[in-house]
Structure formats: C-alpha cells, structure tokens
Coordinates of C-alpha atoms in Angstrom, one line a residue:
Chain Y
M1 CA -22.8 -9.9 91.4
G2 CA -26.4 -11.0 92.1
G3 CA -29.4 -12.1 90.0
D4 CA -30.0 -11.7 86.3
K5 CA -32.6 -8.9 86.7
I6 CA -32.6 -5.5 88.3
I7 CA -36.0 -4.5 89.7
I8 CA -36.6 -0.8 90.5
E9 CA -39.6 0.9 92.0
G10 CA -39.1 4.5 90.9
G11 CA -39.9 7.9 92.4
V12 CA -37.6 8.2 95.3
P13 CA -35.2 11.1 95.4
L14 CA -31.6 9.9 96.1
K15 CA -30.2 11.3 99.3
G16 CA -26.9 10.5 101.0
T17 CA -23.4 9.6 100.1
I18 CA -21.9 7.1 97.5
N19 CA -18.2 6.1 97.4
V20 CA -17.0 5.9 93.8
S21 CA -14.9 2.9 92.9
G22 CA -11.7 2.6 90.9
A23 CA -12.2 3.2 87.1
K24 CA -13.0 0.2 84.9
N25 CA -11.3 1.8 81.9
A26 CA -8.2 2.4 84.0
V27 CA -7.9 -0.9 85.8
L28 CA -8.2 -3.1 82.7
P29 CA -5.1 -1.7 80.9
V30 CA -3.2 -1.6 84.3
I31 CA -3.9 -5.3 84.8
V32 CA -2.8 -6.0 81.2
A33 CA 0.3 -3.8 81.7
S34 CA 1.3 -6.0 84.6
L35 CA 2.4 -8.4 81.9
L36 CA 5.3 -6.1 81.3
S37 CA 6.8 -6.7 84.7
S38 CA 9.0 -9.6 85.6
T39 CA 7.9 -9.4 89.3
P40 CA 4.4 -9.2 90.8
C41 CA 2.3 -6.1 90.9
R42 CA -0.3 -5.1 93.5
I43 CA -3.4 -3.1 92.4
I44 CA -4.8 -1.6 95.5
D45 CA -8.6 -1.5 96.1
A46 CA -9.3 -2.8 92.6
P47 CA -13.0 -2.5 91.5
Q48 CA -15.0 -5.8 91.7
L49 CA -16.3 -5.9 88.1
A50 CA -17.2 -8.8 85.8
D51 CA -14.7 -7.3 83.3
V52 CA -11.9 -7.5 85.8
E53 CA -12.6 -11.2 86.3
V54 CA -12.5 -11.7 82.5
I55 CA -9.2 -9.9 82.0
C56 CA -7.8 -12.0 84.9
Q57 CA -8.9 -15.1 83.0
V58 CA -7.2 -13.8 79.9
L59 CA -3.9 -13.3 81.8
E60 CA -4.2 -16.8 83.4
S61 CA -4.6 -18.2 79.9
L62 CA -1.3 -16.7 79.0
G63 CA 0.4 -18.3 82.0
A64 CA 0.3 -15.4 84.5
K65 CA -1.1 -15.7 88.0
T66 CA -3.8 -13.5 89.4
Y67 CA -5.2 -13.5 92.9
W68 CA -7.0 -11.3 95.4
V69 CA -5.9 -10.5 98.9
G70 CA -8.9 -8.6 100.4
K71 CA -9.7 -5.8 98.0
D72 CA -6.2 -5.8 96.4
L73 CA -5.5 -7.6 93.2
Y74 CA -2.1 -9.2 92.6
V75 CA -0.8 -10.0 89.2
D76 CA 2.3 -12.2 88.8
A77 CA 3.5 -12.4 85.2
S78 CA 7.0 -13.6 86.0
E79 CA 6.3 -16.6 83.7
I80 CA 4.4 -16.3 80.5
S81 CA 3.8 -19.5 78.6
H82 CA 1.3 -18.6 75.8
C83 CA 1.1 -15.8 73.3
E84 CA -2.4 -16.1 72.0
A85 CA -5.7 -14.4 72.7
S86 CA -8.4 -16.7 71.3
D87 CA -11.5 -15.8 69.4
E88 CA -13.6 -16.8 72.4
I89 CA -11.7 -14.4 74.7
V90 CA -11.6 -11.4 72.3
Q91 CA -15.4 -11.8 71.6
K92 CA -16.0 -11.9 75.4
M93 CA -14.1 -8.7 76.0
R94 CA -12.6 -6.5 73.3
A95 CA -10.1 -5.0 75.7
S96 CA -8.2 -8.3 75.6
I97 CA -6.5 -7.1 72.4
L98 CA -4.5 -4.9 74.7
V99 CA -2.3 -7.9 75.4
M100 CA -0.7 -7.3 72.0
G101 CA 1.6 -4.6 73.2
P102 CA 3.0 -6.3 76.4
L103 CA 3.3 -9.7 74.7
L104 CA 5.3 -8.2 71.8
A105 CA 7.5 -6.5 74.3
R106 CA 8.1 -9.5 76.5
M107 CA 7.9 -12.4 74.1
G108 CA 8.3 -10.9 70.6
K109 CA 5.2 -12.7 69.4
V110 CA 1.5 -12.6 69.7
R111 CA -1.6 -14.1 68.0
V112 CA -5.0 -12.5 68.5
S113 CA -8.4 -12.9 67.1
Q114 CA -9.3 -9.8 65.1
P115 CA -12.3 -8.2 66.9
G116 CA -15.4 -7.9 64.7
G117 CA -18.0 -5.2 65.0
C118 CA -19.4 -4.8 68.5
A119 CA -22.7 -3.5 69.7
I120 CA -21.8 0.2 69.4
G121 CA -19.8 0.2 66.2
T122 CA -17.0 -1.3 64.1
R123 CA -14.0 -0.1 66.2
P124 CA -11.2 -1.5 63.9
I125 CA -7.7 -2.2 65.4
D126 CA -5.9 -0.8 62.3
L127 CA -4.4 2.0 64.3
H128 CA -2.8 -0.5 66.7
L129 CA -1.4 -2.6 63.9
K130 CA 0.0 0.4 62.0
G131 CA 1.8 1.6 65.1
F132 CA 3.3 -1.9 65.8
E133 CA 4.5 -2.1 62.2
A134 CA 6.3 1.2 62.6
M135 CA 8.0 -0.3 65.6
G136 CA 9.4 -3.2 63.6
V137 CA 6.6 -5.8 63.9
Q138 CA 5.7 -8.1 61.0
M139 CA 2.0 -8.8 60.6
S140 CA 0.2 -11.6 58.9
K141 CA -3.6 -12.2 58.9
E142 CA -5.3 -15.5 58.3
Q143 CA -8.6 -17.1 59.3
G144 CA -9.7 -14.1 61.4
Y145 CA -6.4 -14.0 63.4
V146 CA -3.6 -11.5 63.4
T147 CA -0.1 -12.9 64.0
A148 CA 2.5 -10.3 65.0
Q149 CA 6.2 -11.0 65.4
T150 CA 9.4 -9.1 66.0
N151 CA 13.0 -9.6 66.5
G152 CA 13.0 -6.6 68.8
L153 CA 10.8 -3.6 69.1
R154 CA 12.4 -0.3 68.2
G155 CA 11.3 3.2 69.0
A156 CA 9.3 5.0 66.3
R157 CA 7.5 8.2 65.6
I158 CA 3.8 7.3 65.3
Y159 CA 1.0 9.6 64.2
L160 CA -2.5 8.3 65.1
D161 CA -5.2 9.2 62.5
F162 CA -7.6 9.3 65.4
P163 CA -6.9 9.8 69.1
S164 CA -7.8 6.1 69.9
V165 CA -7.6 5.3 73.6
G166 CA -6.9 1.6 72.9
A167 CA -4.2 2.2 70.3
T168 CA -2.5 4.8 72.6
E169 CA -2.4 2.3 75.5
N170 CA -1.3 -0.7 73.4
L171 CA 1.5 1.3 71.8
M172 CA 2.6 2.9 75.1
M173 CA 2.9 -0.6 76.6
A174 CA 5.0 -1.9 73.7
A175 CA 7.2 1.1 73.6
A176 CA 7.9 0.9 77.3
L177 CA 10.3 -2.0 76.7
A178 CA 11.4 -1.1 73.1
K179 CA 14.9 -0.1 72.1
G180 CA 15.0 3.7 71.7
T181 CA 12.4 6.4 72.0
T182 CA 8.8 6.3 70.7
V183 CA 6.8 9.4 70.1
I184 CA 3.0 9.0 69.8
E185 CA 1.4 12.1 68.1
N186 CA -2.3 12.9 68.2
A187 CA -2.5 10.5 71.2
A188 CA -5.7 10.1 73.3
E189 CA -5.7 12.4 76.3
E190 CA -8.1 10.5 78.6
P191 CA -7.3 10.4 82.3
E192 CA -7.0 6.6 82.0
I193 CA -4.0 7.1 79.7
V194 CA -2.3 9.2 82.5
D195 CA -3.1 6.5 85.0
L196 CA -1.5 3.8 82.8
A197 CA 1.6 6.0 82.4
N198 CA 1.8 6.5 86.1
F199 CA 1.6 2.7 86.6
I200 CA 4.3 2.0 84.0
N201 CA 6.5 4.7 85.4
S202 CA 6.1 3.2 88.9
M203 CA 7.5 0.0 87.4
G204 CA 10.6 1.8 86.2
G205 CA 9.3 3.1 82.8
R206 CA 10.0 6.5 81.2
I207 CA 6.9 7.9 79.8
R208 CA 6.4 11.7 79.4
G209 CA 3.5 13.8 78.2
A210 CA 0.6 11.4 78.9
G211 CA -2.6 13.4 79.1
T212 CA -1.4 15.6 76.2
K213 CA -1.5 15.1 72.4
I214 CA 2.2 14.1 72.3
I215 CA 3.5 11.2 74.4
K216 CA 7.2 10.4 74.5
I217 CA 8.3 6.9 75.7
E218 CA 12.0 6.0 76.3
G219 CA 12.2 2.3 76.3
V220 CA 13.9 0.5 79.2
S221 CA 15.4 -3.0 79.4
E222 CA 13.2 -4.2 82.3
L223 CA 10.2 -3.3 84.3
T224 CA 9.6 -4.5 87.8
G225 CA 6.5 -4.9 90.1
C226 CA 5.0 -2.0 92.0
E227 CA 1.9 -1.0 93.9
H228 CA -0.8 1.1 92.3
Q229 CA -4.2 2.5 93.0
V230 CA -6.3 3.3 89.9
I231 CA -8.0 6.7 89.5
P232 CA -11.7 7.0 90.5
D233 CA -14.2 6.0 87.8
R234 CA -15.5 9.3 86.2
I235 CA -18.2 7.5 84.3
E236 CA -19.5 5.7 87.4
A237 CA -19.5 9.1 89.2
G238 CA -21.2 10.8 86.3
S239 CA -23.9 8.1 86.2
Y240 CA -24.7 8.6 89.9
L241 CA -24.9 12.4 89.3
M242 CA -27.4 11.8 86.5
A243 CA -29.4 9.5 88.9
A244 CA -29.5 12.2 91.5
A245 CA -30.4 14.8 89.0
I246 CA -33.4 12.9 87.5
T247 CA -34.8 12.0 90.9
G248 CA -34.6 15.5 92.4
G249 CA -31.9 14.2 94.7
D250 CA -29.4 15.6 97.1
L251 CA -26.3 13.4 96.8
T252 CA -22.6 13.5 97.8
L253 CA -20.0 11.5 95.9
E254 CA -16.7 10.6 97.6
N255 CA -13.5 9.6 95.9
V256 CA -13.8 11.7 92.8
I257 CA -11.5 13.9 90.7
G258 CA -13.8 16.8 89.7
D259 CA -11.5 17.9 86.9
H260 CA -12.2 14.6 85.1
L261 CA -15.9 15.4 85.1
K262 CA -15.8 19.0 83.8
P263 CA -18.0 18.5 80.7
V264 CA -20.6 16.5 82.7
I265 CA -20.7 19.0 85.6
A266 CA -21.0 21.9 83.0
K267 CA -24.1 20.2 81.5
L268 CA -25.7 19.4 84.9
V269 CA -25.3 23.0 85.9
E270 CA -26.8 24.1 82.6
V271 CA -29.9 22.0 83.2
G272 CA -30.4 23.5 86.6
C273 CA -28.4 21.4 89.1
Q274 CA -26.2 23.0 91.8
I275 CA -22.9 21.3 92.0
T276 CA -20.3 21.9 94.8
E277 CA -16.8 20.5 94.5
G278 CA -14.9 19.7 97.7
D279 CA -11.6 17.9 98.4
S280 CA -12.2 14.6 96.5
T281 CA -16.0 15.1 96.7
L282 CA -18.8 16.3 94.6
H283 CA -22.2 17.4 95.9
I284 CA -25.3 17.7 93.7
L285 CA -28.5 19.3 94.5
A286 CA -31.1 18.8 91.8
P287 CA -33.8 21.3 90.9
Q288 CA -37.6 20.6 90.9
T289 CA -37.6 21.1 87.2
L290 CA -34.8 20.3 84.8
S291 CA -34.1 22.4 81.7
A292 CA -33.2 20.8 78.3
A293 CA -29.7 21.3 76.9
D294 CA -27.9 19.8 73.8
I295 CA -24.7 17.7 73.9
K296 CA -22.2 16.4 71.4
T297 CA -20.0 13.6 72.4
L298 CA -16.2 14.1 71.7
P299 CA -12.9 12.5 72.8
Y300 CA -11.7 13.8 76.1
P301 CA -11.9 16.5 77.3
G302 CA -15.2 16.7 75.5
F303 CA -18.4 15.2 76.7
P304 CA -17.8 11.5 77.0
T305 CA -19.6 9.0 74.7
D306 CA -19.8 6.8 77.8
M307 CA -22.1 9.3 79.4
Q308 CA -24.4 9.9 76.4
A309 CA -27.0 7.2 77.2
Q310 CA -27.3 8.3 80.8
Y311 CA -27.7 11.9 79.7
M312 CA -30.4 10.9 77.2
A313 CA -32.3 9.3 80.1
L314 CA -32.0 12.5 82.1
M315 CA -33.3 14.7 79.2
T316 CA -36.5 12.6 79.0
R317 CA -37.5 14.5 82.2
A318 CA -36.3 17.9 81.2
Q319 CA -38.5 20.8 80.0
G320 CA -38.1 21.2 76.2
A321 CA -36.3 19.6 73.4
S322 CA -32.7 18.5 73.5
V323 CA -30.4 17.3 70.7
I324 CA -27.9 14.6 71.4
A325 CA -25.2 14.2 68.8
E326 CA -23.0 11.1 68.9
T327 CA -19.8 11.6 67.0
V328 CA -17.6 8.9 68.5
F329 CA -19.5 5.7 67.7
E330 CA -21.8 5.1 64.8
N331 CA -24.4 2.9 66.5
R332 CA -24.8 4.0 70.0
F333 CA -28.5 4.8 70.3
M334 CA -29.9 1.4 71.0
H335 CA -31.0 2.5 74.5
A336 CA -33.4 5.0 72.8
E337 CA -35.8 2.1 71.9
E338 CA -35.8 0.8 75.4
L339 CA -36.4 4.3 76.8
R340 CA -39.3 4.7 74.4
R341 CA -40.8 1.6 76.0
M342 CA -40.8 3.5 79.2
G343 CA -42.7 6.5 77.6
A344 CA -39.8 8.6 76.3
D345 CA -40.3 10.7 73.2
I346 CA -37.1 10.3 71.3
R347 CA -36.5 10.5 67.5
I348 CA -33.3 9.3 65.9
N349 CA -31.8 10.8 62.8
G350 CA -28.5 9.3 61.8
R351 CA -26.0 10.2 64.6
S352 CA -28.4 12.6 66.3
A353 CA -31.3 12.1 68.7
V354 CA -33.9 14.6 69.6
V355 CA -35.5 14.1 73.0
E356 CA -38.8 15.9 73.6
G357 CA -39.4 16.5 77.3
P358 CA -40.7 16.2 79.8
C359 CA -42.0 12.7 79.3
R360 CA -44.0 10.8 81.8
L361 CA -41.8 7.8 82.4
Q362 CA -43.5 4.6 83.4
G363 CA -42.0 1.3 84.6
A364 CA -41.7 -1.4 82.0
M365 CA -39.8 -4.6 81.1
V366 CA -36.6 -3.4 79.4
K367 CA -33.3 -4.9 78.3
A368 CA -29.8 -3.6 78.6
T369 CA -28.2 -3.7 75.2
D370 CA -24.7 -2.6 76.4
L371 CA -23.1 -1.4 79.6
R372 CA -24.0 2.3 79.4
A373 CA -27.4 1.6 77.9
G374 CA -28.0 -0.5 81.0
A375 CA -27.0 2.4 83.3
A376 CA -29.4 4.7 81.3
L377 CA -32.3 2.3 82.0
V378 CA -31.5 2.2 85.7
I379 CA -31.5 6.1 85.7
A380 CA -34.8 6.3 83.9
A381 CA -36.3 3.6 86.1
L382 CA -35.4 5.5 89.3
A383 CA -37.6 8.4 88.0
A384 CA -40.3 6.3 86.5
E385 CA -43.7 5.6 88.0
G386 CA -44.1 2.1 89.2
H387 CA -42.1 -1.1 88.6
T388 CA -39.3 -1.6 86.1
E389 CA -37.5 -4.9 85.3
I390 CA -34.2 -4.6 83.6
S391 CA -32.8 -7.8 82.0
N392 CA -29.3 -8.5 80.5
T393 CA -27.8 -7.1 83.7
Y394 CA -24.5 -8.8 83.0
Y395 CA -23.7 -5.8 80.9
I396 CA -24.2 -3.5 83.9
D397 CA -22.0 -5.8 86.1
R398 CA -19.2 -5.4 83.6
G399 CA -18.7 -1.8 84.6
Y400 CA -20.5 -0.9 87.8
D401 CA -19.1 -2.1 91.1
N402 CA -22.0 -3.0 93.4
L403 CA -24.5 -0.8 91.7
A404 CA -27.7 -2.0 93.5
A405 CA -26.2 -1.8 97.0
K406 CA -24.8 1.7 96.4
L407 CA -28.2 2.9 95.2
Q408 CA -30.0 1.2 98.0
G409 CA -27.7 3.0 100.4
V410 CA -29.0 6.4 99.1
G411 CA -32.7 5.4 99.3
A412 CA -33.4 3.8 95.9
R413 CA -35.9 0.9 95.9
I414 CA -33.7 -1.5 93.9
T415 CA -33.2 -5.2 94.1
R416 CA -31.5 -8.0 92.1
R417 CA -33.5 -11.1 91.2
Chain M
M1 CA -20.5 41.7 105.5
N2 CA -19.3 44.2 103.0
T3 CA -16.4 42.6 101.1
K4 CA -14.3 44.7 98.8
N5 CA -11.2 43.9 96.8
N6 CA -9.4 47.0 98.2
K7 CA -5.6 47.4 97.7
P8 CA -4.3 50.0 100.2
G9 CA -1.6 52.0 98.5
K10 CA 0.3 55.3 98.6
D11 CA -2.2 56.9 96.2
M12 CA -5.1 56.3 98.7
P13 CA -5.7 59.2 101.1
A14 CA -5.0 58.4 104.7
G15 CA -8.6 59.2 105.7
Q16 CA -9.9 56.9 103.1
Q17 CA -7.6 54.1 104.4
A18 CA -8.9 54.7 108.0
K19 CA -12.5 54.6 106.8
N20 CA -11.9 51.3 104.9
L21 CA -10.6 49.6 108.0
D22 CA -14.2 49.0 109.0
E23 CA -14.7 46.9 105.9
T24 CA -13.3 43.5 105.0
M25 CA -10.4 43.8 102.7
M26 CA -8.5 41.4 100.5
F27 CA -4.7 41.8 100.5
R28 CA -2.5 40.4 97.9
V29 CA 0.8 39.8 99.5
K30 CA 3.4 38.6 97.0
T31 CA 6.0 37.1 99.4
E32 CA 3.4 35.1 101.3
E33 CA 2.0 33.8 98.0
A34 CA 5.4 32.7 96.8
A35 CA 6.0 31.0 100.2
S36 CA 2.7 29.2 99.9
I37 CA 3.6 28.0 96.4
A38 CA 6.9 26.7 97.7
E39 CA 5.3 25.0 100.7
I40 CA 2.7 23.3 98.5
L41 CA 5.4 22.2 96.0
H42 CA 7.5 20.7 98.8
G43 CA 4.5 19.0 100.3
V44 CA 3.5 17.5 96.9
Y45 CA 7.1 16.5 96.3
Q46 CA 7.3 14.7 99.6
A47 CA 4.0 12.9 99.1
L48 CA 5.0 11.7 95.6
E49 CA 8.4 10.5 96.9
E50 CA 6.8 8.6 99.8
K51 CA 4.5 6.8 97.3
G52 CA 7.5 5.7 95.2
Y53 CA 7.0 8.1 92.2
Q54 CA 9.6 10.2 90.5
P55 CA 8.3 13.5 91.9
I56 CA 9.8 15.8 89.2
N57 CA 8.4 13.6 86.4
Q58 CA 4.9 13.6 88.0
I59 CA 4.9 17.4 88.7
V60 CA 6.0 18.1 85.1
G61 CA 3.3 15.8 83.8
Y62 CA 0.8 17.8 85.8
L63 CA 2.1 21.1 84.6
L64 CA 1.9 19.9 81.0
S65 CA -1.5 18.2 81.0
G66 CA -3.3 19.7 84.0
D67 CA -4.5 16.3 84.9
P68 CA -4.6 15.9 88.7
A69 CA -4.2 12.1 88.2
Y70 CA -0.4 12.8 88.1
I71 CA -0.5 13.8 91.7
T72 CA -1.1 11.3 94.5
S73 CA -3.9 11.8 96.9
H74 CA -1.5 10.8 99.7
L75 CA -0.9 13.6 102.3
N76 CA -3.7 15.6 100.5
A77 CA -1.2 16.4 97.7
R78 CA -3.7 16.4 94.9
N79 CA -6.0 18.8 96.6
L80 CA -3.1 21.1 97.6
I81 CA -1.7 21.4 94.1
R82 CA -5.2 22.1 92.7
K83 CA -5.4 25.2 94.9
L84 CA -2.9 26.8 92.6
D85 CA -3.5 28.0 89.1
R86 CA -1.1 26.3 86.8
D87 CA -0.1 29.5 85.0
E88 CA 0.8 31.2 88.3
L89 CA 2.7 28.1 89.4
L90 CA 4.7 28.0 86.1
E91 CA 5.3 31.8 86.3
E92 CA 6.7 31.4 89.8
L93 CA 9.0 28.5 88.8
V94 CA 10.4 30.4 85.8
K95 CA 10.9 33.5 87.9
H96 CA 12.6 31.5 90.7
Y97 CA 14.9 29.7 88.2
L98 CA 16.0 33.0 86.5
A99 CA 16.6 34.7 89.8
T100 CA 18.9 32.0 91.0
K101 CA 21.0 31.7 87.8

C-alpha cells in the first residue's frame, strides 16, 4: 500500500482517465456471504484494499480459506471451525459483525464482540439483533459479547426502524438458508444490497426485491460456489469527480454505473461542472469558478454520507456560502478541523456545517480521522497552494485502491512516504 | 441543421409535407420500437444466461428497482437496457402479454 504519509503538491488540474475499482462496500459483504457456500467462490477483479485483507483474516480465523489468483479472490468456506468474532477483530473492522448472519445460517451459533461507538457515531447493532430474534435466534449478552444461538432459522416478517445497510445485509444472508420466507420491510436500497442479492442468487439463493424497500427471501437448503464481479465503487468514482472539479480538471472515469451517482452528478452540475455520461464512463469538465450549493445527506438514493467530506472540501473553493447537513451520522465533521488548518472557513452548528467560499487553501500537515475524511484532505490538497502532508493514511488505504498511482496517472503531484 | 419533431400525417397538406422534406424529421415508428425492445430484451436475456444468472429474476429486479446492477455488463447488456425507459418497457411487456392471451 505504500508509506505512512501522502505528500501532495497542489495546483495541477487533473486530466486523463481513471479506471474505477470494485466497490469496497460491495466486496466486503460478498466475501462474508461466501461463508454461506459449501464450495469455493471466486470474486473476479476484487479491489486491493486494506479492509479486504482484514475481512479475509476474519474468515481465516473462522476456519475458511482465502487466497488470490492474480486479481481474483477465492474464498473456500467448505469447513468452518470457529464461530466467534473477537473484540480485537470487531474493533479493527466493524463490518466483521456481518459474519453473524452466515454463521447462524451455517452453524446455528455465533459469538461476537458488541461494537462500541466508532469515529463517526454510535451505530448500534440493535436492528440486526431484533431481526435475528424474529427468525428464532436466542440472544444473551455478557462482558461486551453477544452470543446468538438457534435450533434452526425460520422465515419471518421484519420491519427495520431505519433502513440500515448492515442490518439488511446481515438478515438477507441469514434468511438465504432459513426455513421458509423472510420479508424485510423498510430495507436499505443501496446498490451494494443489490450486488449482494445478485451474489447470493448466483449461489442458488432466492432473493427478490433487493434495491427496493421490501425484500423477499425464500430460504433454500444449500448454497454453492459461484463467480461474481462486484459493482464499481460509486464513492471512489465520486471522490475522483470532486478531485477533478476542485482542480479545474478534465477527467474521464471508466467502469462506472452513472445511475448510482445521480445525486453526486446533480450537485456537480449545480456547482457548474459539465458531466457527460457514456457507456460505463463519466466525463467531467470543471469550470474556472465553482458556485456554492447546499447538500443534505440521506440514505440511498439521496446524497451519500460517504461523499459529504469530499463535497465539503470542494465547497471551500466555491463562490459563496454552502450549508452541509449531515443527517445519517451524528459525528461526521471531524475533517472540518483539518480543512480549517488548510485555510478553509467552516463553521459547525450541530449536524450542519456552513462553508464560506472561496477560501485560499494552503498546504499543511494534516491528519486523516477516518476514511472519507482522508479522501477530503487529498481533494483539498490537490487544489491547495504548496505542500501538504497527510498522515494516518491507513484510513485511506482501507477504501481506495491504489489512490496515489491513479492520481499520478492523471497529472497529480502525489507521493507516498 | 434545422431539426424538428415533425410527424407527417393525413391532416398535413401535401405541399407542406413536400416542403418539410428539406428538413431533418424525427419519425416515431411503433413497430420498429417494439422490435427494438424485443431485440434488447433477448440480448439482455442471453447475456444474463451466459453469465449464469436466472435472467427473468434479474430483469424483474431491474424493472422493480431501476438499479442497473441487476444487469450484467457482459455483451453490453447493461448499456442496452438503460437505453429504454422502464415505463415504456413495462407497457410493452403488459401489452404483449395481453395480446397473446
């Protein structure tokens, strides 16, 4: 992945073509869902991310085998020997709680450390647990761990109080091997849910309605291995669009599904960019001067919370004031402090931030506080005068495949040290 | 080039039709459109089948959600189906079903 710091000399408009990798938020649940299969699965052209390495370690700790052949990742879960996701693992990566659904389905038992608050908010797993209980799972909690057991999962009608992506995925995986039909209402509609359903259906599952508010899952007795290529990463694509926009660039992205980026494209057009959609490509031509525009983060198909930090970086260079309302997570403005160090004028009031632009961004020593905050700092640094050093880059490596090399390829002066 | 959405019809005077022949015109030919929908659906079906999916399940998923992730990029299927408006596609499917019953 490279050194611990990213060094950027700003001021170069991005020009050229970037190929977008497979989606982090799709590949992680797909890797976990491979636990449902009694024969090996092949994930074609999987993204090379730190989080992918970690989830593979999680699966190895359960007794599954994972290995790479070229760019393809193989997962063989024909034998599972353990049913526990330890505190160390869950703290390292919250997505490891997704093993609950497949382990309950395959083994009838799982013990996981209850995730505490993370950098961007509390994110409780109550919705996952309530759904499992409805499917016939008994829960007990002690010493920070949840132990879940069942004599056999059964289909249930589950209404989610909030369209949680993680809960929808966990319950879909459990229901895929449950007895009877499960209906998840008020389900998350993110494209990554559709991708997971596609994967499970390729293994022999029967999931209908993914991508809508109501998902119906008919349980089957066995799932078997398949080949699958995950969808392109809409957040990676959106981040590069922001980078092009802030540098006055002229950039083409390959391997994108434009429909997944509608709210991001709409905002970029509103602030003055020209976007042209081709077959699996997006071209952005940035204006000399960006206009300010407000956003409010919402569950899909609204503006994604995972793009809020990058958009805030963009607005520091726009003419006028913009209001950024974060409605999904309660503590996701930590990047604002680092952007201020670079000269941004940002005021936070509860879950809203006001950015007064245009600011004269200047290079500084800054720190990534989470994955998307790190991306926002990269974007700001690309437009800043002088030299920026970004530390805590392991956050960026969690979700961006080969970021420095991709940006170098379109003219950015960026290195790892 | 002067582009107009002209629809030549019986209520248009012959002289007017002749005059308009000098201009670019857009024709909406229903039978060709239906054929095009059928061709696209067959192409998408074939691509999904070749990639090991259950094609009907995937196409229904797309019609319900509008998410192109249901349709493989194999054989350009994803781009093909996105050329059609979902409401027109559904309308054609219902019309065809009722006509053959």
